PDB file of C-alpha atoms in Angstrom:
ATOM      1  CA  MET A 247      84.382 -36.604  91.058  1.00 39.00           C
ATOM      2  CA  SER A 248      84.170 -40.617  91.272  1.00 42.00           C
ATOM      3  CA  PHE A 249      86.112 -42.683  87.955  1.00 44.00           C
ATOM      4  CA  THR A 250      82.422 -44.570  87.811  1.00 41.00           C
ATOM      5  CA  GLN A 251      80.806 -41.742  86.446  1.00 40.00           C
ATOM      6  CA  THR A 252      80.812 -41.463  82.441  1.00 39.00           C
ATOM      7  CA  GLN A 253      80.755 -37.909  82.645  1.00 42.00           C
ATOM      8  CA  ALA A 254      83.442 -35.844  81.540  1.00 47.00           C
ATOM      9  CA  ARG A 255      84.857 -39.002  79.934  1.00 51.00           C
ATOM     10  CA  SER A 256      86.027 -39.418  76.124  1.00 53.00           C
ATOM     11  CA  PRO A 257      88.539 -41.235  73.889  1.00 54.00           C
ATOM     12  CA  THR A 258      91.166 -39.682  75.248  1.00 56.00           C
ATOM     13  CA  ARG A 259      90.061 -39.044  78.768  1.00 57.00           C
ATOM     14  CA  PRO A 260      88.567 -42.571  79.620  1.00 60.00           C
ATOM     15  CA  PHE A 261      88.905 -41.784  83.356  1.00 60.00           C
ATOM     16  CA  GLY A 262      87.066 -38.147  83.044  1.00 60.00           C
ATOM     17  CA  GLU A 263      88.477 -35.862  85.457  1.00 70.00           C
ATOM     18  CA  GLY A 264      89.973 -38.031  88.516  1.00 90.00           C
ATOM     19  CA  LYS A 265      92.461 -37.062  90.883  1.00 96.00           C
ATOM     20  CA  VAL A 266      95.617 -38.930  91.926  1.00 97.00           C
ATOM     21  CA  ARG A 267      97.990 -38.568  94.857  1.00 98.00           C
ATOM     22  CA  PHE A 268     101.563 -40.335  94.975  1.00 98.00           C
ATOM     23  CA  VAL A 269     102.462 -41.166  98.163  1.00 96.00           C
ATOM     24  CA  ASP A 270     106.594 -41.948  98.721  1.00 94.00           C
ATOM     25  CA  VAL A 271     106.891 -42.513  94.982  1.00 96.00           C
ATOM     26  CA  GLY A 272     110.479 -41.532  93.887  1.00 94.00           C
ATOM     27  CA  ARG A 273     111.082 -38.447  91.943  1.00 95.00           C
ATOM     28  CA  ASP A 274     111.608 -40.250  88.681  1.00 95.00           C
ATOM     29  CA  THR A 275     108.807 -42.648  88.756  1.00 96.00           C
ATOM     30  CA  ALA A 276     106.617 -39.771  89.719  1.00 97.00           C
ATOM     31  CA  GLU A 277     107.588 -37.540  86.801  1.00 97.00           C
ATOM     32  CA  LEU A 278     106.542 -40.804  84.665  1.00 97.00           C
ATOM     33  CA  LEU A 279     103.466 -41.469  86.044  1.00 98.00           C
ATOM     34  CA  THR A 280     102.228 -38.050  85.694  1.00 97.00           C
ATOM     35  CA  LEU A 281     103.462 -37.620  81.992  1.00 97.00           C
ATOM     36  CA  TRP A 282     101.128 -41.029  81.453  1.00 96.00           C
ATOM     37  CA  LEU A 283      98.225 -40.350  84.093  1.00 96.00           C
ATOM     38  CA  SER A 284      97.997 -36.958  82.438  1.00 94.00           C
ATOM     39  CA  GLN A 285      97.693 -37.788  78.641  1.00 92.00           C
ATOM     40  CA  VAL A 286      94.786 -39.618  79.863  1.00 91.00           C
ATOM     41  CA  GLY A 287      92.671 -36.707  81.764  1.00 91.00           C
ATOM     42  CA  LEU A 288      93.957 -37.783  85.280  1.00 94.00           C
ATOM     43  CA  GLU A 289      95.300 -35.067  87.593  1.00 95.00           C
ATOM     44  CA  VAL A 290      97.855 -35.651  89.697  1.00 96.00           C
ATOM     45  CA  LEU A 291      97.594 -33.585  93.003  1.00 97.00           C
ATOM     46  CA  ALA A 292     100.200 -31.474  94.457  1.00 94.00           C
ATOM     47  CA  PRO A 293     101.811 -32.921  97.841  1.00 92.00           C
ATOM     48  CA  ALA A 294      99.846 -29.966 100.003  1.00 92.00           C
ATOM     49  CA  SER A 295      96.470 -30.761  98.270  1.00 93.00           C
ATOM     50  CA  GLU A 296      93.636 -31.627 100.394  1.00 92.00           C
ATOM     51  CA  ALA A 297      91.822 -32.561  97.796  1.00 94.00           C
ATOM     52  CA  PRO A 298      90.468 -36.001  98.172  1.00 95.00           C
ATOM     53  CA  PRO A 299      91.982 -38.422  95.645  1.00 97.00           C
ATOM     54  CA  ASP A 300      89.907 -41.129  93.504  1.00 95.00           C
ATOM     55  CA  LEU A 301      93.670 -43.139  93.235  1.00 97.00           C
ATOM     56  CA  LEU A 302      96.729 -43.963  95.136  1.00 98.00           C
ATOM     57  CA  PHE A 303      99.957 -44.407  94.300  1.00 98.00           C
ATOM     58  CA  ALA A 304     102.435 -45.491  97.186  1.00 96.00           C
ATOM     59  CA  GLU A 305     105.940 -46.897  96.880  1.00 95.00           C
ATOM     60  CA  CYS A 306     107.696 -49.019  99.058  1.00 92.00           C
ATOM     61  CA  ALA A 307     110.954 -51.126  98.507  1.00 88.00           C
ATOM     62  CA  PHE A 308     110.013 -54.248 100.312  1.00 86.00           C
ATOM     63  CA  PRO A 309     106.111 -54.606 100.401  1.00 80.00           C
ATOM     64  CA  ARG A 310     105.820 -57.778 102.751  1.00 76.00           C
ATOM     65  CA  ARG A 311     108.066 -56.184 105.258  1.00 65.00           C
ATOM     66  CA  ASP A 312     106.056 -54.724 108.040  1.00 66.00           C
ATOM     67  CA  GLU A 313     104.119 -52.331 105.487  1.00 77.00           C
ATOM     68  CA  ARG A 314     100.846 -53.758 106.562  1.00 81.00           C
ATOM     69  CA  GLN A 315     100.805 -50.630 109.436  1.00 86.00           C
ATOM     70  CA  TRP A 316     101.500 -48.277 106.333  1.00 89.00           C
ATOM     71  CA  LEU A 317      99.163 -48.730 103.959  1.00 91.00           C
ATOM     72  CA  ASP A 318      96.587 -48.611 106.514  1.00 89.00           C
ATOM     73  CA  ARG A 319      97.597 -44.938 107.480  1.00 91.00           C
ATOM     74  CA  ILE A 320      97.592 -44.340 103.999  1.00 93.00           C
ATOM     75  CA  SER A 321      93.833 -46.592 103.855  1.00 91.00           C
ATOM     76  CA  VAL A 322      93.108 -43.955 106.698  1.00 93.00           C
ATOM     77  CA  ARG A 323      94.050 -40.862 105.837  1.00 95.00           C
ATOM     78  CA  TRP A 324      92.198 -41.330 102.493  1.00 96.00           C
ATOM     79  CA  PRO A 325      89.541 -43.757 102.827  1.00 95.00           C
ATOM     80  CA  GLY A 326      87.533 -45.308  99.979  1.00 94.00           C
ATOM     81  CA  ALA A 327      90.595 -44.548  97.722  1.00 96.00           C
ATOM     82  CA  PRO A 328      92.388 -47.395  96.073  1.00 97.00           C
ATOM     83  CA  VAL A 329      95.939 -48.196  96.394  1.00 97.00           C
ATOM     84  CA  ILE A 330      98.483 -48.768  93.661  1.00 98.00           C
ATOM     85  CA  LEU A 331     101.706 -50.243  95.269  1.00 97.00           C
ATOM     86  CA  LEU A 332     104.803 -49.883  93.141  1.00 97.00           C
ATOM     87  CA  SER A 333     108.317 -52.010  94.335  1.00 95.00           C
ATOM     88  CA  PRO A 334     111.353 -52.434  92.300  1.00 94.00           C
ATOM     89  CA  THR A 335     111.726 -56.227  94.379  1.00 92.00           C
ATOM     90  CA  LEU A 336     108.553 -57.511  92.785  1.00 94.00           C
ATOM     91  CA  PHE A 337     108.670 -59.644  89.943  1.00 94.00           C
ATOM     92  CA  PRO A 338     107.444 -58.178  86.765  1.00 93.00           C
ATOM     93  CA  THR A 339     105.571 -62.154  86.694  1.00 95.00           C
ATOM     94  CA  VAL A 340     103.334 -61.337  90.406  1.00 95.00           C
ATOM     95  CA  PRO A 341      99.873 -60.562  88.818  1.00 96.00           C
ATOM     96  CA  ALA A 342      99.133 -57.115  90.182  1.00 97.00           C
ATOM     97  CA  ARG A 343      95.465 -57.944  90.921  1.00 97.00           C
ATOM     98  CA  GLY A 344      96.674 -61.442  92.828  1.00 95.00           C
ATOM     99  CA  ALA A 345      98.045 -62.779  96.022  1.00 94.00           C
ATOM    100  CA  VAL A 346     100.885 -60.395  96.849  1.00 93.00           C
ATOM    101  CA  ALA A 347      97.293 -57.521  96.697  1.00 94.00           C
ATOM    102  CA  ASN A 348      95.512 -59.530  98.470  1.00 93.00           C
ATOM    103  CA  GLU A 349      97.763 -59.921 101.181  1.00 90.00           C
ATOM    104  CA  LEU A 350      98.779 -56.369 101.473  1.00 91.00           C
ATOM    105  CA  GLY A 351      95.125 -55.062 101.223  1.00 91.00           C
ATOM    106  CA  VAL A 352      95.836 -52.868  98.325  1.00 95.00           C
ATOM    107  CA  ALA A 353      93.745 -53.123  94.835  1.00 97.00           C
ATOM    108  CA  ALA A 354      97.069 -54.094  92.867  1.00 98.00           C
ATOM    109  CA  VAL A 355     100.735 -53.999  93.014  1.00 97.00           C
ATOM    110  CA  LEU A 356     103.109 -53.375  89.961  1.00 98.00           C
ATOM    111  CA  ALA A 357     106.943 -53.941  89.811  1.00 96.00           C
ATOM    112  CA  THR A 358     108.932 -51.483  88.943  1.00 95.00           C
ATOM    113  CA  PRO A 359     110.302 -50.441  86.386  1.00 94.00           C
ATOM    114  CA  LEU A 360     107.116 -50.524  84.734  1.00 96.00           C
ATOM    115  CA  THR A 361     105.501 -49.518  80.767  1.00 96.00           C
ATOM    116  CA  GLU A 362     103.011 -47.539  80.277  1.00 96.00           C
ATOM    117  CA  GLU A 363     100.631 -50.545  78.892  1.00 96.00           C
ATOM    118  CA  VAL A 364     100.869 -52.085  82.543  1.00 96.00           C
ATOM    119  CA  LEU A 365     100.301 -48.911  83.815  1.00 97.00           C
ATOM    120  CA  MET A 366      97.108 -48.555  82.044  1.00 95.00           C
ATOM    121  CA  ARG A 367      95.661 -51.709  81.795  1.00 94.00           C
ATOM    122  CA  THR A 368      96.204 -51.807  85.285  1.00 96.00           C
ATOM    123  CA  VAL A 369      94.579 -48.550  86.332  1.00 95.00           C
ATOM    124  CA  MET A 370      92.080 -49.081  83.863  1.00 91.00           C
ATOM    125  CA  GLU A 371      91.366 -52.697  85.958  1.00 92.00           C
ATOM    126  CA  VAL A 372      91.515 -50.963  89.284  1.00 94.00           C
ATOM    127  CA  LEU A 373      88.880 -48.229  88.160  1.00 89.00           C
ATOM    128  CA  GLY A 374      86.696 -50.460  86.526  1.00 83.00           C
ATOM    129  CA  THR A 375      87.028 -48.514  83.442  1.00 68.00           C
TER     130      THR A 375
END
């Protein structure tokens, strides 16, 4: 199901029945994101799941150091799914959908740690809801 579809949406499920996959996301971050995303109706896929994701989260320490090839492999593996890149080395003032995201070819970048409000705002912008 696409996030742009209105089927199954409600105030508590603004994204409908979307599927999310984590790529190289640390355990603690993954647990927190799973909690927040599941509260709004998103399903976090198990690592072994073959289901295609509607949204990807990837985490890397230094996103400007030769990560482009890694991100390209992610895009090839799951074509069409937007990527939100998480990194502890980004400053919180870096715009989520700005020059750094464009340079890396991802839908958004987020500094970690992050707040639920920042996460949800970015997910809504990326998915166009």
